mmCIF file of C-alpha atoms and ligand atoms in Angstrom:
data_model
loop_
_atom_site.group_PDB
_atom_site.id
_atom_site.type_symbol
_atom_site.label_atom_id
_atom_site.label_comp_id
_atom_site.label_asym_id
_atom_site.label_seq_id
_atom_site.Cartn_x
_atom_site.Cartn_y
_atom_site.Cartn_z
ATOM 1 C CA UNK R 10 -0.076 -66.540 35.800
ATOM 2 C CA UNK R 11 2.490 -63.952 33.815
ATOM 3 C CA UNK R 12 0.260 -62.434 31.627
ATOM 4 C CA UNK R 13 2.638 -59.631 30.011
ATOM 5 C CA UNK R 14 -0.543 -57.560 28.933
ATOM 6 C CA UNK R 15 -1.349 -57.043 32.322
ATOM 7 C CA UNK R 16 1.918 -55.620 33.442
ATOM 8 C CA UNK R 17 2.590 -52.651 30.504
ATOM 9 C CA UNK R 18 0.737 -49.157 31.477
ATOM 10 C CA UNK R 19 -2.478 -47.960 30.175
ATOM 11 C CA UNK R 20 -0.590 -45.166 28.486
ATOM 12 C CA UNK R 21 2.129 -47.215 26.606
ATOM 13 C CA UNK R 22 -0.948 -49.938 25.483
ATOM 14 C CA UNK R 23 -2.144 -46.869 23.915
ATOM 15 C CA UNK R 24 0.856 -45.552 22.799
ATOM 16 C CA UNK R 25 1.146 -44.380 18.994
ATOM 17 C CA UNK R 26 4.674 -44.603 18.596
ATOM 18 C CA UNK R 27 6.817 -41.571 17.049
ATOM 19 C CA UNK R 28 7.296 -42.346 13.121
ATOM 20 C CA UNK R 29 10.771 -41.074 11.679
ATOM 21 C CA UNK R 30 11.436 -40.526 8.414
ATOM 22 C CA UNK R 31 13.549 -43.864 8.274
ATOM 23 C CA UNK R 32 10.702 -45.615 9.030
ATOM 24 C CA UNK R 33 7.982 -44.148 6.653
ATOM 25 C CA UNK R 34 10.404 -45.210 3.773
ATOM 26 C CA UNK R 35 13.198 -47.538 4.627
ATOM 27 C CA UNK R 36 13.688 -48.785 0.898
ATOM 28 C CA UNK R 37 16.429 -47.736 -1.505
ATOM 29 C CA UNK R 38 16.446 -44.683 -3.391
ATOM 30 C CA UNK R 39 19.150 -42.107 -4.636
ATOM 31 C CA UNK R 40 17.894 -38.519 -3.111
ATOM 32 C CA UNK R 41 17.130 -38.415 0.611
ATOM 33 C CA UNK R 42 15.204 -35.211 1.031
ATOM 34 C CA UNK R 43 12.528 -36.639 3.770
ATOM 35 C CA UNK R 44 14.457 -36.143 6.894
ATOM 36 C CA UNK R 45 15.762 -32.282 6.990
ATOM 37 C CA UNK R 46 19.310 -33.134 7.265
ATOM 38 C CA UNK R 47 21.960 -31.028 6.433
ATOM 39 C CA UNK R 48 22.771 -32.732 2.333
ATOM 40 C CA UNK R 49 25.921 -30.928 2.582
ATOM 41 C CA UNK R 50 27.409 -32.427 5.650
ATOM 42 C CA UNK R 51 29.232 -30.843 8.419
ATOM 43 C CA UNK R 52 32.814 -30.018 7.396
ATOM 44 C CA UNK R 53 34.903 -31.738 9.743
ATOM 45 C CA UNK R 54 32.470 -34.826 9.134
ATOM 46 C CA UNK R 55 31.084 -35.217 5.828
ATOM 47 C CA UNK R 56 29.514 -38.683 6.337
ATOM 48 C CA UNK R 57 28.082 -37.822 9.675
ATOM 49 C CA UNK R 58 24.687 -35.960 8.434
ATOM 50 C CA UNK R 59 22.532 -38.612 7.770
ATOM 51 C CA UNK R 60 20.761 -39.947 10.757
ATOM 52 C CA UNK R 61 21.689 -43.219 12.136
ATOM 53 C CA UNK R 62 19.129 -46.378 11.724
ATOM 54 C CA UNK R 63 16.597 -46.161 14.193
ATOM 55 C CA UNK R 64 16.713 -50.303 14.342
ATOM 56 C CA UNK R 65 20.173 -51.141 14.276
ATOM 57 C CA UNK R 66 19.654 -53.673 12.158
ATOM 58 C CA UNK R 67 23.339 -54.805 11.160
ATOM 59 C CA UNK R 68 24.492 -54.604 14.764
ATOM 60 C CA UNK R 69 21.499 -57.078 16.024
ATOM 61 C CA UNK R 70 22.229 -59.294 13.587
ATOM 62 C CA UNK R 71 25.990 -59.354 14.698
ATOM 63 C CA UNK R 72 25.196 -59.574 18.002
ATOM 64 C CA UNK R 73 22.381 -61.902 17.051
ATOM 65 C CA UNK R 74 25.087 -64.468 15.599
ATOM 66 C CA UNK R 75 27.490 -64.190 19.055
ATOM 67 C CA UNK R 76 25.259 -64.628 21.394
ATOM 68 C CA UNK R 77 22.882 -66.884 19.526
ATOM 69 C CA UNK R 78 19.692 -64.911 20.577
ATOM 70 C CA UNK R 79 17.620 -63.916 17.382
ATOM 71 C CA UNK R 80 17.623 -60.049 16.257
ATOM 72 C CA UNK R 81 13.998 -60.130 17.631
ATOM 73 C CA UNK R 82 14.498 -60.371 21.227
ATOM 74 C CA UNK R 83 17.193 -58.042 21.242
ATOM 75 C CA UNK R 84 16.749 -54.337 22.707
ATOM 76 C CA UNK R 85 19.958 -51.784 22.381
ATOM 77 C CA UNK R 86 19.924 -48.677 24.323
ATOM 78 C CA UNK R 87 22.267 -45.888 25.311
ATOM 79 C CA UNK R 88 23.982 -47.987 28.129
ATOM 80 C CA UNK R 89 21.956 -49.945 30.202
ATOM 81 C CA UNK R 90 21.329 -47.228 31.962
ATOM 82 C CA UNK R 91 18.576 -46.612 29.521
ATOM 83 C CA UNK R 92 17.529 -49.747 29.537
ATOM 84 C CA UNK R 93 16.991 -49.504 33.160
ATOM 85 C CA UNK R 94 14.581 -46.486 32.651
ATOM 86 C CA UNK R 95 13.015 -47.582 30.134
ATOM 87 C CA UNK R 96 11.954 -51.228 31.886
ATOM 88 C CA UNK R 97 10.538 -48.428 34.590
ATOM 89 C CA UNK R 98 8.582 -46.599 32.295
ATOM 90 C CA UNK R 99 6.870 -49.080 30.615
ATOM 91 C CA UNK R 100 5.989 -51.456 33.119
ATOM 92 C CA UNK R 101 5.449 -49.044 36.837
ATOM 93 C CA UNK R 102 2.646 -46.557 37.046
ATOM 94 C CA UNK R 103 4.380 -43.845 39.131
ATOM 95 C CA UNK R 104 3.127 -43.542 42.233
ATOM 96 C CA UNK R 105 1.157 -46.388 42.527
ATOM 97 C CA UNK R 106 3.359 -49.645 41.705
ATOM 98 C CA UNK R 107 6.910 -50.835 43.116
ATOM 99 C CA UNK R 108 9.745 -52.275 42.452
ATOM 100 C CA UNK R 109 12.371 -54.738 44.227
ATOM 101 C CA UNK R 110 15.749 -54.683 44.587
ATOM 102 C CA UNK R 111 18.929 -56.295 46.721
ATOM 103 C CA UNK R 112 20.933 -53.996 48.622
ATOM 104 C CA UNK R 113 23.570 -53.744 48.387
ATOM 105 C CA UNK R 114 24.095 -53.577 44.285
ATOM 106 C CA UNK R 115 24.129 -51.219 41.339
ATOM 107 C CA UNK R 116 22.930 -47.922 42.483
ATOM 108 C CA UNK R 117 21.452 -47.139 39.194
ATOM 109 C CA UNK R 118 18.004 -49.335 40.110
ATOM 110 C CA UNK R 119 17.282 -47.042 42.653
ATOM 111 C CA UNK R 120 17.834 -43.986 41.126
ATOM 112 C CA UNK R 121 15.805 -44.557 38.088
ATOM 113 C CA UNK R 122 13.097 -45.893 40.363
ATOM 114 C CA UNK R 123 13.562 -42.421 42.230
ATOM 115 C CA UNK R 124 13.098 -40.388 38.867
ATOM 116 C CA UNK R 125 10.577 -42.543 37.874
ATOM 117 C CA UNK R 126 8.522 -41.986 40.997
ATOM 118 C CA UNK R 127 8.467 -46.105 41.742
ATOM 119 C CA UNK R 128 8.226 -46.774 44.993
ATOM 120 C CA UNK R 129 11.499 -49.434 45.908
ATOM 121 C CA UNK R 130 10.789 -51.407 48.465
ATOM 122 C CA UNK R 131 14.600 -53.891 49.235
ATOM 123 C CA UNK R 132 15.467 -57.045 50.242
ATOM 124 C CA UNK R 133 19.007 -56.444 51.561
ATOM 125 C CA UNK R 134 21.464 -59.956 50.590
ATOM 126 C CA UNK R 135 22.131 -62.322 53.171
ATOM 127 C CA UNK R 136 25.552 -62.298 55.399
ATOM 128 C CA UNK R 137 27.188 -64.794 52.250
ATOM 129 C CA UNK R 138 25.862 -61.852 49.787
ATOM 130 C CA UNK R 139 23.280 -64.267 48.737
ATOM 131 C CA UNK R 140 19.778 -63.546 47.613
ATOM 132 C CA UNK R 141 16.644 -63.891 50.876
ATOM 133 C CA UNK R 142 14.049 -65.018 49.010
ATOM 134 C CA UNK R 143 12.059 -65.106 52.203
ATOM 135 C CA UNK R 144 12.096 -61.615 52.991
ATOM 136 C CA UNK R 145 11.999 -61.049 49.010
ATOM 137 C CA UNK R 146 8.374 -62.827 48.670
ATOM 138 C CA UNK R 147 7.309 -61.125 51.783
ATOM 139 C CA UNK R 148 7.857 -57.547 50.091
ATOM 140 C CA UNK R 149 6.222 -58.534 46.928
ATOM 141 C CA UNK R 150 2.168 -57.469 46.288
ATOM 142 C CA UNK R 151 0.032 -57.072 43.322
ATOM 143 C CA UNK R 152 1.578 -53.501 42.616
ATOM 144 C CA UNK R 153 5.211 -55.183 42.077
ATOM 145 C CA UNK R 154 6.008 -55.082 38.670
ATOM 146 C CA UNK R 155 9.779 -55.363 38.458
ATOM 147 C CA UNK R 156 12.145 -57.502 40.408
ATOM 148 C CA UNK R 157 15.821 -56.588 39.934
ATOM 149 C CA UNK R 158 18.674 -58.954 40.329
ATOM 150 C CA UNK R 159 22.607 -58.312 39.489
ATOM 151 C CA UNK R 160 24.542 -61.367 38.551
ATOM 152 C CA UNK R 161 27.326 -60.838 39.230
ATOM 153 C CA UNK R 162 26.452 -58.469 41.773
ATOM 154 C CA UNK R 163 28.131 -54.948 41.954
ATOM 155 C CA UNK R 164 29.475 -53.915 44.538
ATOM 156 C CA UNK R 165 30.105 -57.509 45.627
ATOM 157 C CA UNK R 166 31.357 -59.305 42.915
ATOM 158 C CA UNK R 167 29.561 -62.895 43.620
ATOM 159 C CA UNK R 168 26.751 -64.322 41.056
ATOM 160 C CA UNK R 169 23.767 -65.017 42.779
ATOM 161 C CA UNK R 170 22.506 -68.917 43.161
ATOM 162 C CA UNK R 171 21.144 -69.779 40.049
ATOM 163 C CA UNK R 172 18.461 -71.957 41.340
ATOM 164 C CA UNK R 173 17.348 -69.092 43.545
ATOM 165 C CA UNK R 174 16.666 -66.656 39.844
ATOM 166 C CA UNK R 175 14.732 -69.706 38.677
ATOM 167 C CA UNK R 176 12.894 -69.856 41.711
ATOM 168 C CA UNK R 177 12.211 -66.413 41.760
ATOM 169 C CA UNK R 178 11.039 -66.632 37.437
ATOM 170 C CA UNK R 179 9.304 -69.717 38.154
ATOM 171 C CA UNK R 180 7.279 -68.070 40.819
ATOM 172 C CA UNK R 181 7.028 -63.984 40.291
ATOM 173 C CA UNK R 182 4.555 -62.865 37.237
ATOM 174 C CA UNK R 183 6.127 -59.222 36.911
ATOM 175 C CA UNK R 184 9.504 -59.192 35.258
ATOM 176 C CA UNK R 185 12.531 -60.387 36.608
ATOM 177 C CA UNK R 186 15.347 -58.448 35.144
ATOM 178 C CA UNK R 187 18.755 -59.960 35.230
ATOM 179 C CA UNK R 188 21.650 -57.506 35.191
ATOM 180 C CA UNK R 189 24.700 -59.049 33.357
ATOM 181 C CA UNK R 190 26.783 -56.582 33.031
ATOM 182 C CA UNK R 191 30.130 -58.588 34.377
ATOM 183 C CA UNK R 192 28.814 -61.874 33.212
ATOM 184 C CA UNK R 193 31.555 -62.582 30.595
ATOM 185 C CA UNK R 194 34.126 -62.458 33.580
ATOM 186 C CA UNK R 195 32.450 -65.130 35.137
ATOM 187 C CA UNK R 196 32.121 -68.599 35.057
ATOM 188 C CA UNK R 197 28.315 -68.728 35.487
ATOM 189 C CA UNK R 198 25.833 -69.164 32.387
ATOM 190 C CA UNK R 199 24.391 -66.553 30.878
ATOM 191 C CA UNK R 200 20.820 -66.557 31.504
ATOM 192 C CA UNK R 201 20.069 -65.423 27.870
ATOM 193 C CA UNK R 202 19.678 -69.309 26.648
ATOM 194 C CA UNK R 203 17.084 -69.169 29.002
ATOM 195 C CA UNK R 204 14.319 -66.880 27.180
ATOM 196 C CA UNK R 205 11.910 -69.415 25.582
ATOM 197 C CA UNK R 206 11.271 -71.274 29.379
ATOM 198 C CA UNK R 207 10.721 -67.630 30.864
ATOM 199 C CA UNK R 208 8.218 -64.860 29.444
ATOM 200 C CA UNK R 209 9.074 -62.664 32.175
ATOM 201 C CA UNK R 210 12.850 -62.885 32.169
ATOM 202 C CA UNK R 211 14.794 -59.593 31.005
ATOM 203 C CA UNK R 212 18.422 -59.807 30.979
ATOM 204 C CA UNK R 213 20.750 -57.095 30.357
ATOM 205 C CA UNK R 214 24.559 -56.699 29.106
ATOM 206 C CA UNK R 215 26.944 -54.097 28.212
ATOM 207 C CA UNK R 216 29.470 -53.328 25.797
ATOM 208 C CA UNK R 217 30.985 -50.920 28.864
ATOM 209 C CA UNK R 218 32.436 -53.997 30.558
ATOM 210 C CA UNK R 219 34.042 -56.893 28.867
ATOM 211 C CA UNK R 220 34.026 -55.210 25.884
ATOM 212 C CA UNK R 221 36.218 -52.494 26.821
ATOM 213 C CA UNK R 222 33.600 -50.006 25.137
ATOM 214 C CA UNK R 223 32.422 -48.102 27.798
ATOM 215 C CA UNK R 224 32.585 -45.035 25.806
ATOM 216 C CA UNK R 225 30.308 -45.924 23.177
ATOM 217 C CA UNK R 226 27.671 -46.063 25.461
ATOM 218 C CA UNK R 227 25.946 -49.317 24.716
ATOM 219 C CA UNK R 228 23.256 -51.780 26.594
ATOM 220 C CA UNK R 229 21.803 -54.770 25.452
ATOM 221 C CA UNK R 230 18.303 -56.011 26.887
ATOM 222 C CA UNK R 231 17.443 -59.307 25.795
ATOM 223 C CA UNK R 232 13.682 -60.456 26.596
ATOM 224 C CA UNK R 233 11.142 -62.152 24.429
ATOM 225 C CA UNK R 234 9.840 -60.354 21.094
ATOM 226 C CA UNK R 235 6.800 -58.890 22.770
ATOM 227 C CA UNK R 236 8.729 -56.924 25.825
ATOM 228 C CA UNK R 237 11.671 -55.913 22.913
ATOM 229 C CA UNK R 238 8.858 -54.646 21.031
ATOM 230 C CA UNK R 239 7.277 -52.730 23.775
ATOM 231 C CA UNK R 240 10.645 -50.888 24.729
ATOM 232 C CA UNK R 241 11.175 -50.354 20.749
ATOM 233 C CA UNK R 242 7.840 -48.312 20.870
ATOM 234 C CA UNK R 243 8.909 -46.189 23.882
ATOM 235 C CA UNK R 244 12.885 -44.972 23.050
ATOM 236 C CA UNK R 245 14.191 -42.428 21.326
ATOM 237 C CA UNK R 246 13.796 -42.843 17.736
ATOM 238 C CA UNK R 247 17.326 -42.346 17.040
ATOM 239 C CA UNK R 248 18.580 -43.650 20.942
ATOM 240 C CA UNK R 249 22.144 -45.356 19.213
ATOM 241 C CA UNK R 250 24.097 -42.980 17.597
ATOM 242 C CA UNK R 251 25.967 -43.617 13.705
ATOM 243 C CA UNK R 252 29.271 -43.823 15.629
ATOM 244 C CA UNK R 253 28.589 -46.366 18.390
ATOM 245 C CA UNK R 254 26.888 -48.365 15.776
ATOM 246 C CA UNK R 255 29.318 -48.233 13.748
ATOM 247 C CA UNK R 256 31.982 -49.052 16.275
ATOM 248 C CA UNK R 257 30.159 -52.320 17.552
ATOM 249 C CA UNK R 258 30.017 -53.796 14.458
ATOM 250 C CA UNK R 259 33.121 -53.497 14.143
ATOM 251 C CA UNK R 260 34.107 -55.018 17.781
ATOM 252 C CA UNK R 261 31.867 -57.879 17.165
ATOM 253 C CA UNK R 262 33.783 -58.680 14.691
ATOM 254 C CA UNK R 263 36.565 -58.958 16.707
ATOM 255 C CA UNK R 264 34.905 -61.704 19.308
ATOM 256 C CA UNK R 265 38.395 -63.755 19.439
ATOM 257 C CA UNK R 266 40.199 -60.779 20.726
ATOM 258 C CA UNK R 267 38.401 -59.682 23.177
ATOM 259 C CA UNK R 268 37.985 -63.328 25.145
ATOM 260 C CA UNK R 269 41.594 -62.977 24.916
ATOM 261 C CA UNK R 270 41.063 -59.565 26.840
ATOM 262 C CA UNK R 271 38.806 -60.968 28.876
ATOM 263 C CA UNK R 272 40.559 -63.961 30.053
ATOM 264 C CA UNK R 273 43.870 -61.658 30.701
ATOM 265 C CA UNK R 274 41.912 -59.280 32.986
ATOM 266 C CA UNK R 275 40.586 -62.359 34.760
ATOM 267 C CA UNK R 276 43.961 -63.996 35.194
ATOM 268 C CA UNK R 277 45.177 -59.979 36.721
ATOM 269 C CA UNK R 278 41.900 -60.109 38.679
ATOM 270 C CA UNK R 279 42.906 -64.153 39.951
ATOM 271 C CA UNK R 280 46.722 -62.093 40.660
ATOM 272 C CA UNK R 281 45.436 -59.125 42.461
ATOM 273 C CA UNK R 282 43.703 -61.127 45.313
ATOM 274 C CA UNK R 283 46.582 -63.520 45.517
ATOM 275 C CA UNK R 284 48.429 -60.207 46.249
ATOM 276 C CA UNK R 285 46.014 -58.193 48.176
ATOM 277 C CA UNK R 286 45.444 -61.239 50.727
ATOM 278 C CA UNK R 287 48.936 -61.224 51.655
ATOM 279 C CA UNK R 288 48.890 -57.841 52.834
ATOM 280 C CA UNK R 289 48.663 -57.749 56.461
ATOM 281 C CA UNK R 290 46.230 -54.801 57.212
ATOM 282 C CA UNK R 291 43.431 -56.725 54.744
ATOM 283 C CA UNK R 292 41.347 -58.337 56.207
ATOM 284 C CA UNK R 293 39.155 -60.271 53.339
ATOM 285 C CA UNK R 294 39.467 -60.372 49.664
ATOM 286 C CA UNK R 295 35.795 -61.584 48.359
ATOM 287 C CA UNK R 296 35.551 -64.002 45.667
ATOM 288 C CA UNK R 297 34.338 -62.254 42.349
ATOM 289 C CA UNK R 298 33.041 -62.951 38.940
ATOM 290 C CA UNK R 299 34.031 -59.522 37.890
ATOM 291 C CA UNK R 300 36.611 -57.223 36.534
ATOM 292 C CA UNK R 301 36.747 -55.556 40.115
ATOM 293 C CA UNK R 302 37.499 -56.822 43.626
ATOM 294 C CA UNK R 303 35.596 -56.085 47.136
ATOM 295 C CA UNK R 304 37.837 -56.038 49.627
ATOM 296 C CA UNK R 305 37.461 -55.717 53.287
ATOM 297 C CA UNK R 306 40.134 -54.236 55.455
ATOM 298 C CA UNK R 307 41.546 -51.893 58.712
ATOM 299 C CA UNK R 308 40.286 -48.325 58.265
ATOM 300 C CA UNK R 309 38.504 -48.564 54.591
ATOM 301 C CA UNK R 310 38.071 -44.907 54.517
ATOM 302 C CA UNK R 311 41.664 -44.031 55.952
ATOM 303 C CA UNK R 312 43.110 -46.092 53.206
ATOM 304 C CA UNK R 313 40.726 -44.596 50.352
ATOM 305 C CA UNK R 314 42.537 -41.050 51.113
ATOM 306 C CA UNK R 315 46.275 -42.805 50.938
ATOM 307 C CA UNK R 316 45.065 -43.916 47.761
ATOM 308 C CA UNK R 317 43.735 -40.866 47.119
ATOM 309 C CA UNK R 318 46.746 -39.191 47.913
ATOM 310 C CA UNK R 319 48.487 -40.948 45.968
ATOM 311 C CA UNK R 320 46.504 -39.685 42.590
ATOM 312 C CA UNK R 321 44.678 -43.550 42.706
ATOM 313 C CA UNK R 322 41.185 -43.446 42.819
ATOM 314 C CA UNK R 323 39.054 -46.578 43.883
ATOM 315 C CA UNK R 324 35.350 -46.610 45.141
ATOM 316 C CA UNK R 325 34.828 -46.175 48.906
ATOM 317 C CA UNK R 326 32.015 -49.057 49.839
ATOM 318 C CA UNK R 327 32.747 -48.572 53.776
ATOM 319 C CA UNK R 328 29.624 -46.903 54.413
ATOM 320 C CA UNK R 329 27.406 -49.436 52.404
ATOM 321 C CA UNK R 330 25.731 -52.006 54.635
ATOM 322 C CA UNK R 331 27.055 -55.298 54.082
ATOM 323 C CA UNK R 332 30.278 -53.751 52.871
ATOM 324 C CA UNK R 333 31.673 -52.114 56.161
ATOM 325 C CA UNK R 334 35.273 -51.240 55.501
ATOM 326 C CA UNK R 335 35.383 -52.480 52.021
ATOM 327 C CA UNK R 336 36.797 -50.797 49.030
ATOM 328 C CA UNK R 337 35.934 -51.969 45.548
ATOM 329 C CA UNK R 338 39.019 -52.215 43.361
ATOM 330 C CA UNK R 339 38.820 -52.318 39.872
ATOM 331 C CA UNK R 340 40.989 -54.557 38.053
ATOM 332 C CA UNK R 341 43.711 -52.143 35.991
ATOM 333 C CA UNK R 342 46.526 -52.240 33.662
ATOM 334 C CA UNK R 343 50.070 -54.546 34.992
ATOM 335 C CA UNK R 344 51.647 -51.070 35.870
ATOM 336 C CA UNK R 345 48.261 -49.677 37.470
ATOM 337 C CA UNK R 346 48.054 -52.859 39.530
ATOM 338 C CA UNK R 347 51.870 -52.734 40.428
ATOM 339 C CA UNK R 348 50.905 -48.791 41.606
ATOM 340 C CA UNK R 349 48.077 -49.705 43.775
ATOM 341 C CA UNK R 350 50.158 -52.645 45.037
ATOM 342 C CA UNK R 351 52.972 -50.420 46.075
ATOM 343 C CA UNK R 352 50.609 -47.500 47.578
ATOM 344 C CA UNK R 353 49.549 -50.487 50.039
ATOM 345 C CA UNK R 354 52.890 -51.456 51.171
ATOM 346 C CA UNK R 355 53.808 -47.612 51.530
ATOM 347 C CA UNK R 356 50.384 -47.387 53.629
ATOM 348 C CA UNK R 357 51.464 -50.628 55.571
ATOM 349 C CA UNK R 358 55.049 -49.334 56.187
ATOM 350 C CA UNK R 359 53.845 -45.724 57.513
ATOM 351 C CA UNK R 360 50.994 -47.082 59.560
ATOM 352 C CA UNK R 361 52.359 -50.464 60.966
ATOM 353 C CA UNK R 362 48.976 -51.906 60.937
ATOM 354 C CA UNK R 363 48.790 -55.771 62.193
ATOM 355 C CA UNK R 364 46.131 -58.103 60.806
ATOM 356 C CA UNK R 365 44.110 -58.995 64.080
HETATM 357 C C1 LIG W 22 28.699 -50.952 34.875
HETATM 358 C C2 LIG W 22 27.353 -51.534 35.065
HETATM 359 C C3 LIG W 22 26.370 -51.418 34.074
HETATM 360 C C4 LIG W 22 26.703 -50.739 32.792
HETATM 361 O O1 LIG W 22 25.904 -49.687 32.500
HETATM 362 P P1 LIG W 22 26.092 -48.970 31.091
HETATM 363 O O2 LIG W 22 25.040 -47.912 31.163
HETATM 364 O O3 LIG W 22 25.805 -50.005 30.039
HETATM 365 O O4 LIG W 22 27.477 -48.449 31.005
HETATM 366 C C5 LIG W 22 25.149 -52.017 34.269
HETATM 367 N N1 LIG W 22 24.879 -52.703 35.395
HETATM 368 C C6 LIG W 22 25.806 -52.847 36.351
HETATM 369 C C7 LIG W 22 25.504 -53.665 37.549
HETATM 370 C C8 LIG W 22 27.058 -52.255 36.227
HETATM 371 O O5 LIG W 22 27.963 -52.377 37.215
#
């Protein structure tokens, strides 16, 4: 039985959370003099002095309205990146519970788990990049708190078999946290519809990706009102800064433009492997669901330095199990696509390479 009360630490059970000034009085009023900010402002940025809402409000309720997910089960952190720490911090006891994931995928699970002191125990993906939910039960004990799946997968651009999640949610009482971060350039549902049937499902989503806002640095978690609540207690106070804030509302206002962006980057994405599959020294383009392509080919790493050379940077995924001699390629502009298209040839020309 998922019983969530069971899975959060001692510690953050305990937990008085910090109390800004925002939150102590939150009500209107004409003189702010409760939160030692500077009234005079900073020169270059006069409306910058006052510290941003510590709820976001107006940007759940915009994001609230697109995705159709009430404010209340919404979680926004400082990329997902936080998000991913966070999920550690409140749910693993370092040093004495663990943590699943599926090699090979988003190194950031790992590394968290690492700072965190989690111990990660993995259940590599099968030869079709799909999940083993053999070897995945076999790994999982009364210590496993989090189970971490990426959908579509990074570095290897599939979505995962959606009856295997729900297998894995119907059957697994930590938290299963579903990484969407490329899910709007696939054709897979979302699994944030599916938060009523699943108290332990966490699913997270980015405005780095298909919203072309990487800079920002925003994450979405979206989990039922207890779990957002329990991450609300342990962030920052202020964790989403005036500007980014500011920024999203103001691309979520803009949803019709960027499926339009979206949909072009897929149809560059659909080009590129038309393109990249008649070059003779690749060997396999793999099919994706994301903005990026994994591609398999003669001397992975030789080819990375040609790129390289050629002031084109890609990431080298030759040395990653599963991924031998693959290079993920992320999908760029017409003329960076027509560059990396002609680097190839150049390669192919100077090194007379035969597909064998
Ligand atoms: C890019 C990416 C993210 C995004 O992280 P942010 O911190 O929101 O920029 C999350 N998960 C995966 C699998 C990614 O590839």
């Amino acid at each position: 039985m998922f019983d969530l009360n069971k899975l959060i630490r001692e510690n953050i059970k305990r937990l008085t959370p910090y109390s800004s000034a925002r939150d102590e009085f939150s009500g209107e009023a004409k003189v702010f003099l409760d939160a030692n900010e500077n009234a005079l402002g900073s020169p270059l940025l006069k409306w910058y002095n006052r510290y941003p809402d510590p709820h976001q409000v107006k940007v759940k309720e915009a994001i609230s309205k697109v995705k159709s997910v009430p404010p209340e089960k919404i979680f926004l952190g400082n990329g997902s990146d936080e998000c991913i720490d966070l999920l550690f911090r409140c749910f693993c006891n370092p040093g004495k519970d663990n943590t699943v994931i599926c090699p090979p995928t988003y190194g950031m699970y790992e590394v968290s788990a690492n700072i965190n002191d989690v111990e990660i125990r993995k259940a590599p993906l099968l030869d079709d990049f799909q999940l083993d939910l053999v070897h995945l039960e076999n790994l999982v004990d009364e210590n496993t708190k989090l189970i971490w799946i990426c959908s579509p997968n990074n570095p290897t651009a599939n979505s995962m078999d959606r009856e295997d999640i729900e297998t894995i949610l119907n059957n697994f009482d930590g938290l299963v946290v579903v990484d969407e971060a490329y899910i709007n350039f696939s054709r897979q549902k979302s699994f944030i519809q599916e938060l009523n049937d699943y108290p332990n499902l966490v699913v997270l989503q980015t405005f780095s990706k298909a919203w072309g806002l990487a800079g920002l640095r925003l994450g979405m978690a979206f989990a039922s009102e207890e779990i957002i609540e329990i991450l609300n207690r342990v962030k920052p106070p202020y964790n989403i800064n005036q500007v980014t804030q500011e920024l999203a509302l103001k691309a979520l206002e803009e949803v019709g433009q960027v499926n339009d962006m979206i949909k072009e980057l897929v149809q560059m994405r659909i080009a590129l492997k038309g393109v990249f599959e008649k070059i003779p020294f690749v060997l396999k383009v793999y099919p994706s669901d994301a903005n990026f392509l994994l591609v398999k080919m003669h001397n992975a790493r030789k080819v990375y330095e040609f790129l390289l050379s050629r002031g084109i940077v890609v990431r080298d995924r030759s040395n990653v199990k599963l991924c031998d001699d693959c290079l993920r390629i992320t999908v760029g502009t017409e003329e960076e696509n027509t560059e990396l298209i002609e680097a190839l040839m150049d390669w192919y020309v100077e090194t007379k390479q035969v597909k064998t």
